mmCIF file with all atom_site columns, C-alpha atoms in Angstrom:
data_model
loop_
_atom_site.group_PDB
_atom_site.id
_atom_site.type_symbol
_atom_site.label_atom_id
_atom_site.label_alt_id
_atom_site.label_comp_id
_atom_site.label_asym_id
_atom_site.label_entity_id
_atom_site.label_seq_id
_atom_site.pdbx_PDB_ins_code
_atom_site.Cartn_x
_atom_site.Cartn_y
_atom_site.Cartn_z
_atom_site.occupancy
_atom_site.B_iso_or_equiv
_atom_site.pdbx_formal_charge
_atom_site.auth_seq_id
_atom_site.auth_comp_id
_atom_site.auth_asym_id
_atom_site.auth_atom_id
_atom_site.pdbx_PDB_model_num
ATOM 1   C CA . MET C 1 1   ? -114.817 -137.063 144.520 1.00 63.00 ? 1   MET C CA 1
ATOM 2   C CA . SER C 1 2   ? -115.495 -133.928 142.482 1.00 71.00 ? 2   SER C CA 1
ATOM 3   C CA . LYS C 1 3   ? -113.344 -130.886 142.894 1.00 78.00 ? 3   LYS C CA 1
ATOM 4   C CA . ARG C 1 4   ? -114.959 -127.974 144.695 1.00 74.00 ? 4   ARG C CA 1
ATOM 5   C CA . LYS C 1 5   ? -115.616 -124.873 142.615 1.00 77.00 ? 5   LYS C CA 1
ATOM 6   C CA . SER C 1 6   ? -113.091 -122.166 143.430 1.00 80.00 ? 6   SER C CA 1
ATOM 7   C CA . CYS C 1 7   ? -114.195 -118.967 145.125 1.00 85.00 ? 7   CYS C CA 1
ATOM 8   C CA . ASN C 1 8   ? -114.851 -116.159 142.663 1.00 87.00 ? 8   ASN C CA 1
ATOM 9   C CA . ARG C 1 9   ? -114.352 -113.071 144.801 1.00 90.00 ? 9   ARG C CA 1
ATOM 10  C CA . LYS C 1 10  ? -115.108 -110.628 141.944 1.00 88.00 ? 10  LYS C CA 1
ATOM 11  C CA . ALA C 1 11  ? -118.532 -112.212 141.336 1.00 88.00 ? 11  ALA C CA 1
ATOM 12  C CA . GLN C 1 12  ? -119.300 -112.108 145.061 1.00 90.00 ? 12  GLN C CA 1
ATOM 13  C CA . ILE C 1 13  ? -118.432 -108.412 145.240 1.00 90.00 ? 13  ILE C CA 1
ATOM 14  C CA . GLU C 1 14  ? -120.549 -107.595 142.175 1.00 89.00 ? 14  GLU C CA 1
ATOM 15  C CA . ARG C 1 15  ? -123.546 -109.478 143.629 1.00 90.00 ? 15  ARG C CA 1
ATOM 16  C CA . SER C 1 16  ? -123.258 -107.611 146.926 1.00 91.00 ? 16  SER C CA 1
ATOM 17  C CA . LEU C 1 17  ? -122.962 -104.245 145.118 1.00 90.00 ? 17  LEU C CA 1
ATOM 18  C CA . ARG C 1 18  ? -126.045 -104.990 143.008 1.00 89.00 ? 18  ARG C CA 1
ATOM 19  C CA . ALA C 1 19  ? -127.934 -105.972 146.172 1.00 92.00 ? 19  ALA C CA 1
ATOM 20  C CA . LEU C 1 20  ? -126.930 -102.639 147.721 1.00 90.00 ? 20  LEU C CA 1
ATOM 21  C CA . LEU C 1 21  ? -128.343 -100.792 144.692 1.00 88.00 ? 21  LEU C CA 1
ATOM 22  C CA . GLY C 1 22  ? -131.583 -102.762 144.879 1.00 88.00 ? 22  GLY C CA 1
ATOM 23  C CA . THR C 1 23  ? -131.981 -102.059 148.582 1.00 91.00 ? 23  THR C CA 1
ATOM 24  C CA . ASN C 1 24  ? -131.460 -98.323  148.062 1.00 91.00 ? 24  ASN C CA 1
ATOM 25  C CA . HIS C 1 25  ? -133.570 -98.173  144.856 1.00 93.00 ? 25  HIS C CA 1
ATOM 26  C CA . ALA C 1 26  ? -130.653 -96.301  143.306 1.00 92.00 ? 26  ALA C CA 1
ATOM 27  C CA . ALA C 1 27  ? -130.859 -94.629  139.906 1.00 92.00 ? 27  ALA C CA 1
ATOM 28  C CA . VAL C 1 28  ? -129.103 -91.882  137.966 1.00 91.00 ? 28  VAL C CA 1
ATOM 29  C CA . ILE C 1 29  ? -131.148 -88.897  136.804 1.00 92.00 ? 29  ILE C CA 1
ATOM 30  C CA . SER C 1 30  ? -129.959 -86.182  134.438 1.00 90.00 ? 30  SER C CA 1
ATOM 31  C CA . ILE C 1 31  ? -131.587 -83.039  133.023 1.00 89.00 ? 31  ILE C CA 1
ATOM 32  C CA . ASP C 1 32  ? -130.604 -80.699  130.203 1.00 85.00 ? 32  ASP C CA 1
ATOM 33  C CA . PRO C 1 33  ? -129.962 -77.821  129.507 1.00 82.00 ? 33  PRO C CA 1
ATOM 34  C CA . SER C 1 34  ? -128.811 -77.326  133.128 1.00 84.00 ? 34  SER C CA 1
ATOM 35  C CA . GLY C 1 35  ? -126.599 -80.432  132.961 1.00 84.00 ? 35  GLY C CA 1
ATOM 36  C CA . LEU C 1 36  ? -127.571 -81.573  136.460 1.00 87.00 ? 36  LEU C CA 1
ATOM 37  C CA . GLN C 1 37  ? -126.891 -85.271  137.052 1.00 88.00 ? 37  GLN C CA 1
ATOM 38  C CA . ILE C 1 38  ? -127.414 -86.922  140.442 1.00 92.00 ? 38  ILE C CA 1
ATOM 39  C CA . MET C 1 39  ? -128.025 -90.261  142.116 1.00 93.00 ? 39  MET C CA 1
ATOM 40  C CA . ILE C 1 40  ? -131.574 -90.571  143.326 1.00 93.00 ? 40  ILE C CA 1
ATOM 41  C CA . ASN C 1 41  ? -133.803 -93.073  145.098 1.00 93.00 ? 41  ASN C CA 1
ATOM 42  C CA . TRP C 1 42  ? -136.416 -93.705  142.396 1.00 92.00 ? 42  TRP C CA 1
ATOM 43  C CA . LYS C 1 43  ? -139.043 -94.805  144.948 1.00 92.00 ? 43  LYS C CA 1
ATOM 44  C CA . ASN C 1 44  ? -139.051 -91.752  147.229 1.00 91.00 ? 44  ASN C CA 1
ATOM 45  C CA . GLY C 1 45  ? -137.226 -89.074  145.183 1.00 90.00 ? 45  GLY C CA 1
ATOM 46  C CA . LYS C 1 46  ? -134.485 -88.372  147.727 1.00 92.00 ? 46  LYS C CA 1
ATOM 47  C CA . GLN C 1 47  ? -130.926 -87.716  146.626 1.00 93.00 ? 47  GLN C CA 1
ATOM 48  C CA . ILE C 1 48  ? -128.463 -90.485  147.500 1.00 91.00 ? 48  ILE C CA 1
ATOM 49  C CA . THR C 1 49  ? -125.173 -89.234  148.922 1.00 92.00 ? 49  THR C CA 1
ATOM 50  C CA . SER C 1 50  ? -123.694 -92.530  150.129 1.00 91.00 ? 50  SER C CA 1
ATOM 51  C CA . ARG C 1 51  ? -120.180 -93.290  148.887 1.00 92.00 ? 51  ARG C CA 1
ATOM 52  C CA . GLN C 1 52  ? -120.903 -97.053  148.862 1.00 92.00 ? 52  GLN C CA 1
ATOM 53  C CA . VAL C 1 53  ? -123.911 -96.605  146.576 1.00 92.00 ? 53  VAL C CA 1
ATOM 54  C CA . ALA C 1 54  ? -121.914 -94.302  144.290 1.00 91.00 ? 54  ALA C CA 1
ATOM 55  C CA . ASP C 1 55  ? -119.177 -96.918  144.017 1.00 90.00 ? 55  ASP C CA 1
ATOM 56  C CA . ALA C 1 56  ? -121.745 -99.643  143.321 1.00 90.00 ? 56  ALA C CA 1
ATOM 57  C CA . LEU C 1 57  ? -123.295 -97.571  140.513 1.00 89.00 ? 57  LEU C CA 1
ATOM 58  C CA . CYS C 1 58  ? -120.059 -96.398  138.927 1.00 87.00 ? 58  CYS C CA 1
ATOM 59  C CA . ASP C 1 59  ? -117.541 -99.197  139.415 1.00 87.00 ? 59  ASP C CA 1
ATOM 60  C CA . ILE C 1 60  ? -119.347 -102.110 137.776 1.00 88.00 ? 60  ILE C CA 1
ATOM 61  C CA . SER C 1 61  ? -121.341 -102.546 134.568 1.00 88.00 ? 61  SER C CA 1
ATOM 62  C CA . HIS C 1 62  ? -125.110 -103.023 134.754 1.00 90.00 ? 62  HIS C CA 1
ATOM 63  C CA . ARG C 1 63  ? -128.075 -103.830 132.568 1.00 91.00 ? 63  ARG C CA 1
ATOM 64  C CA . TRP C 1 64  ? -130.052 -100.587 132.508 1.00 90.00 ? 64  TRP C CA 1
ATOM 65  C CA . THR C 1 65  ? -133.650 -99.547  132.005 1.00 92.00 ? 65  THR C CA 1
ATOM 66  C CA . MET C 1 66  ? -133.659 -96.069  130.488 1.00 92.00 ? 66  MET C CA 1
ATOM 67  C CA . HIS C 1 67  ? -136.546 -93.600  130.812 1.00 93.00 ? 67  HIS C CA 1
ATOM 68  C CA . ILE C 1 68  ? -136.102 -90.606  128.498 1.00 93.00 ? 68  ILE C CA 1
ATOM 69  C CA . ALA C 1 69  ? -138.457 -87.653  128.884 1.00 93.00 ? 69  ALA C CA 1
ATOM 70  C CA . GLY C 1 70  ? -139.136 -84.367  127.146 1.00 92.00 ? 70  GLY C CA 1
ATOM 71  C CA . ILE C 1 71  ? -139.929 -81.800  129.857 1.00 91.00 ? 71  ILE C CA 1
ATOM 72  C CA . CYS C 1 72  ? -142.735 -79.519  128.671 1.00 90.00 ? 72  CYS C CA 1
ATOM 73  C CA . ILE C 1 73  ? -144.953 -76.702  129.915 1.00 90.00 ? 73  ILE C CA 1
ATOM 74  C CA . GLN C 1 74  ? -148.180 -75.821  128.098 1.00 89.00 ? 74  GLN C CA 1
ATOM 75  C CA . SER C 1 75  ? -149.112 -72.189  127.470 1.00 88.00 ? 75  SER C CA 1
ATOM 76  C CA . ASP C 1 76  ? -151.612 -72.387  130.360 1.00 90.00 ? 76  ASP C CA 1
ATOM 77  C CA . GLY C 1 77  ? -148.796 -73.452  132.739 1.00 85.00 ? 77  GLY C CA 1
ATOM 78  C CA . ALA C 1 78  ? -149.640 -77.167  132.918 1.00 89.00 ? 78  ALA C CA 1
ATOM 79  C CA . GLN C 1 79  ? -146.537 -79.355  133.239 1.00 90.00 ? 79  GLN C CA 1
ATOM 80  C CA . TYR C 1 80  ? -146.189 -82.635  131.365 1.00 91.00 ? 80  TYR C CA 1
ATOM 81  C CA . ILE C 1 81  ? -143.609 -85.029  129.993 1.00 91.00 ? 81  ILE C CA 1
ATOM 82  C CA . LYS C 1 82  ? -143.355 -87.100  126.808 1.00 92.00 ? 82  LYS C CA 1
ATOM 83  C CA . MET C 1 83  ? -141.540 -90.275  127.730 1.00 92.00 ? 83  MET C CA 1
ATOM 84  C CA . THR C 1 84  ? -140.123 -93.450  126.223 1.00 92.00 ? 84  THR C CA 1
ATOM 85  C CA . VAL C 1 85  ? -138.706 -96.493  128.016 1.00 92.00 ? 85  VAL C CA 1
ATOM 86  C CA . PHE C 1 86  ? -136.119 -98.864  126.587 1.00 90.00 ? 86  PHE C CA 1
ATOM 87  C CA . THR C 1 87  ? -133.544 -101.395 127.714 1.00 89.00 ? 87  THR C CA 1
ATOM 88  C CA . PRO C 1 88  ? -130.239 -101.168 125.824 1.00 87.00 ? 88  PRO C CA 1
ATOM 89  C CA . ASP C 1 89  ? -128.561 -104.382 124.717 1.00 87.00 ? 89  ASP C CA 1
ATOM 90  C CA . GLY C 1 90  ? -125.709 -105.584 126.880 1.00 86.00 ? 90  GLY C CA 1
ATOM 91  C CA . ILE C 1 91  ? -124.243 -104.213 130.064 1.00 88.00 ? 91  ILE C CA 1
ATOM 92  C CA . HIS C 1 92  ? -122.871 -100.690 130.354 1.00 86.00 ? 92  HIS C CA 1
ATOM 93  C CA . ARG C 1 93  ? -120.997 -98.561  132.857 1.00 87.00 ? 93  ARG C CA 1
ATOM 94  C CA . VAL C 1 94  ? -122.677 -95.370  134.037 1.00 83.00 ? 94  VAL C CA 1
ATOM 95  C CA . GLU C 1 95  ? -120.190 -93.090  132.221 1.00 83.00 ? 95  GLU C CA 1
ATOM 96  C CA . LYS C 1 96  ? -121.184 -94.614  128.849 1.00 82.00 ? 96  LYS C CA 1
ATOM 97  C CA . LEU C 1 97  ? -124.933 -94.072  129.309 1.00 79.00 ? 97  LEU C CA 1
ATOM 98  C CA . SER C 1 98  ? -125.059 -90.722  127.511 1.00 79.00 ? 98  SER C CA 1
ATOM 99  C CA . ASP C 1 99  ? -123.745 -92.421  124.340 1.00 82.00 ? 99  ASP C CA 1
ATOM 100 C CA . VAL C 1 100 ? -126.366 -95.176  124.646 1.00 81.00 ? 100 VAL C CA 1
ATOM 101 C CA . VAL C 1 101 ? -129.240 -92.694  125.037 1.00 83.00 ? 101 VAL C CA 1
ATOM 102 C CA . GLU C 1 102 ? -128.400 -90.335  122.173 1.00 85.00 ? 102 GLU C CA 1
ATOM 103 C CA . HIS C 1 103 ? -130.597 -91.865  119.437 1.00 84.00 ? 103 HIS C CA 1
ATOM 104 C CA . PHE C 1 104 ? -133.689 -92.192  121.661 1.00 86.00 ? 104 PHE C CA 1
ATOM 105 C CA . TYR C 1 105 ? -133.041 -88.747  123.128 1.00 87.00 ? 105 TYR C CA 1
ATOM 106 C CA . GLU C 1 106 ? -133.367 -87.151  119.685 1.00 89.00 ? 106 GLU C CA 1
ATOM 107 C CA . GLU C 1 107 ? -136.511 -89.204  118.900 1.00 90.00 ? 107 GLU C CA 1
ATOM 108 C CA . VAL C 1 108 ? -138.297 -87.986  122.037 1.00 90.00 ? 108 VAL C CA 1
ATOM 109 C CA . LYS C 1 109 ? -137.163 -84.407  121.409 1.00 91.00 ? 109 LYS C CA 1
ATOM 110 C CA . ALA C 1 110 ? -138.631 -84.544  117.877 1.00 91.00 ? 110 ALA C CA 1
ATOM 111 C CA . GLU C 1 111 ? -141.993 -85.762  119.272 1.00 91.00 ? 111 GLU C CA 1
ATOM 112 C CA . CYS C 1 112 ? -142.303 -82.806  121.671 1.00 90.00 ? 112 CYS C CA 1
ATOM 113 C CA . ASN C 1 113 ? -143.960 -79.511  120.778 1.00 90.00 ? 113 ASN C CA 1
ATOM 114 C CA . PRO C 1 114 ? -141.020 -77.071  120.426 1.00 90.00 ? 114 PRO C CA 1
ATOM 115 C CA . ASN C 1 115 ? -143.135 -74.252  121.886 1.00 91.00 ? 115 ASN C CA 1
ATOM 116 C CA . HIS C 1 116 ? -143.718 -76.277  125.074 1.00 90.00 ? 116 HIS C CA 1
ATOM 117 C CA . LEU C 1 117 ? -140.271 -77.898  125.426 1.00 90.00 ? 117 LEU C CA 1
ATOM 118 C CA . VAL C 1 118 ? -138.317 -76.688  128.469 1.00 90.00 ? 118 VAL C CA 1
ATOM 119 C CA . GLY C 1 119 ? -135.621 -79.359  128.466 1.00 90.00 ? 119 GLY C CA 1
ATOM 120 C CA . MET C 1 120 ? -134.844 -83.046  128.301 1.00 91.00 ? 120 MET C CA 1
ATOM 121 C CA . GLY C 1 121 ? -134.117 -85.568  131.006 1.00 91.00 ? 121 GLY C CA 1
ATOM 122 C CA . TRP C 1 122 ? -133.403 -89.216  131.548 1.00 91.00 ? 122 TRP C CA 1
ATOM 123 C CA . LEU C 1 123 ? -133.603 -91.686  134.397 1.00 92.00 ? 123 LEU C CA 1
ATOM 124 C CA . ALA C 1 124 ? -131.363 -94.759  134.328 1.00 91.00 ? 124 ALA C CA 1
ATOM 125 C CA . VAL C 1 125 ? -132.271 -97.598  136.682 1.00 93.00 ? 125 VAL C CA 1
ATOM 126 C CA . PRO C 1 126 ? -129.898 -100.570 137.014 1.00 91.00 ? 126 PRO C CA 1
ATOM 127 C CA . GLY C 1 127 ? -131.771 -103.784 136.279 1.00 88.00 ? 127 GLY C CA 1
ATOM 128 C CA . THR C 1 128 ? -135.096 -104.289 134.563 1.00 87.00 ? 128 THR C CA 1
ATOM 129 C CA . VAL C 1 129 ? -137.220 -101.960 136.668 1.00 88.00 ? 129 VAL C CA 1
ATOM 130 C CA . GLU C 1 130 ? -139.812 -99.851  134.868 1.00 85.00 ? 130 GLU C CA 1
ATOM 131 C CA . VAL C 1 131 ? -140.817 -96.666  136.628 1.00 89.00 ? 131 VAL C CA 1
ATOM 132 C CA . SER C 1 132 ? -144.237 -95.178  135.810 1.00 91.00 ? 132 SER C CA 1
ATOM 133 C CA . GLU C 1 133 ? -144.557 -91.915  133.896 1.00 91.00 ? 133 GLU C CA 1
ATOM 134 C CA . LYS C 1 134 ? -146.118 -90.310  136.963 1.00 92.00 ? 134 LYS C CA 1
ATOM 135 C CA . GLN C 1 135 ? -143.110 -91.325  139.106 1.00 92.00 ? 135 GLN C CA 1
ATOM 136 C CA . VAL C 1 136 ? -140.625 -90.019  136.515 1.00 92.00 ? 136 VAL C CA 1
ATOM 137 C CA . ALA C 1 137 ? -142.488 -86.681  136.421 1.00 91.00 ? 137 ALA C CA 1
ATOM 138 C CA . ALA C 1 138 ? -142.349 -86.508  140.233 1.00 92.00 ? 138 ALA C CA 1
ATOM 139 C CA . LEU C 1 139 ? -138.601 -87.282  140.225 1.00 92.00 ? 139 LEU C CA 1
ATOM 140 C CA . LEU C 1 140 ? -137.937 -84.614  137.597 1.00 91.00 ? 140 LEU C CA 1
ATOM 141 C CA . SER C 1 141 ? -139.993 -82.150  139.612 1.00 90.00 ? 141 SER C CA 1
ATOM 142 C CA . SER C 1 142 ? -138.047 -82.981  142.795 1.00 89.00 ? 142 SER C CA 1
ATOM 143 C CA . ILE C 1 143 ? -134.771 -81.919  141.156 1.00 88.00 ? 143 ILE C CA 1
ATOM 144 C CA . GLY C 1 144 ? -136.233 -78.746  139.620 1.00 85.00 ? 144 GLY C CA 1
ATOM 145 C CA . ALA C 1 145 ? -136.575 -79.778  135.974 1.00 83.00 ? 145 ALA C CA 1
ATOM 146 C CA . TRP C 1 146 ? -139.438 -77.374  135.235 1.00 80.00 ? 146 TRP C CA 1
ATOM 147 C CA . ASN C 1 147 ? -137.611 -74.442  136.840 1.00 81.00 ? 147 ASN C CA 1
ATOM 148 C CA . GLN C 1 148 ? -134.760 -74.439  134.305 1.00 72.00 ? 148 GLN C CA 1
ATOM 149 C CA . VAL C 1 149 ? -134.220 -71.780  131.688 1.00 61.00 ? 149 VAL C CA 1
ATOM 150 C CA . LYS C 1 150 ? -136.174 -72.785  128.573 1.00 57.00 ? 150 LYS C CA 1
ATOM 151 C CA . ALA C 1 151 ? -134.144 -74.703  125.975 1.00 48.00 ? 151 ALA C CA 1
ATOM 152 C CA . ALA C 1 152 ? -133.523 -73.137  122.588 1.00 47.00 ? 152 ALA C CA 1
ATOM 153 C CA . ALA C 1 153 ? -135.926 -74.707  120.107 1.00 47.00 ? 153 ALA C CA 1
#
């Protein structure tokens, strides 16, 4: 008779935490120059304040889908974003995301018109979920990205 596989409690906990994130559509959104960084439900744009979701995001490493956007306002007042989406290699903890994004952050910033650029922002979604450009713009708007003081060009 074959020996039963032993219980891996750590793997069970990680699976349940990832399921919690999926259920809550949890993501991390950050904008500069204000430095605001919050947990947000990427489907409906509401801020997540649950301690369990925060622990699930911060305590374990995830594969991330990163959406980096240049936040711009045209001279006529029209708001728009220039965005790129990428999936970094490997799994990362949430506190290491800013290091992962740096190279792409500068690329997007260089593509934006410096006269229109108000700031930069990124949305990090655990897993391989791509959020549309329209949704990212709505999320940035919900946290006041276009109301920041204009970034120095």
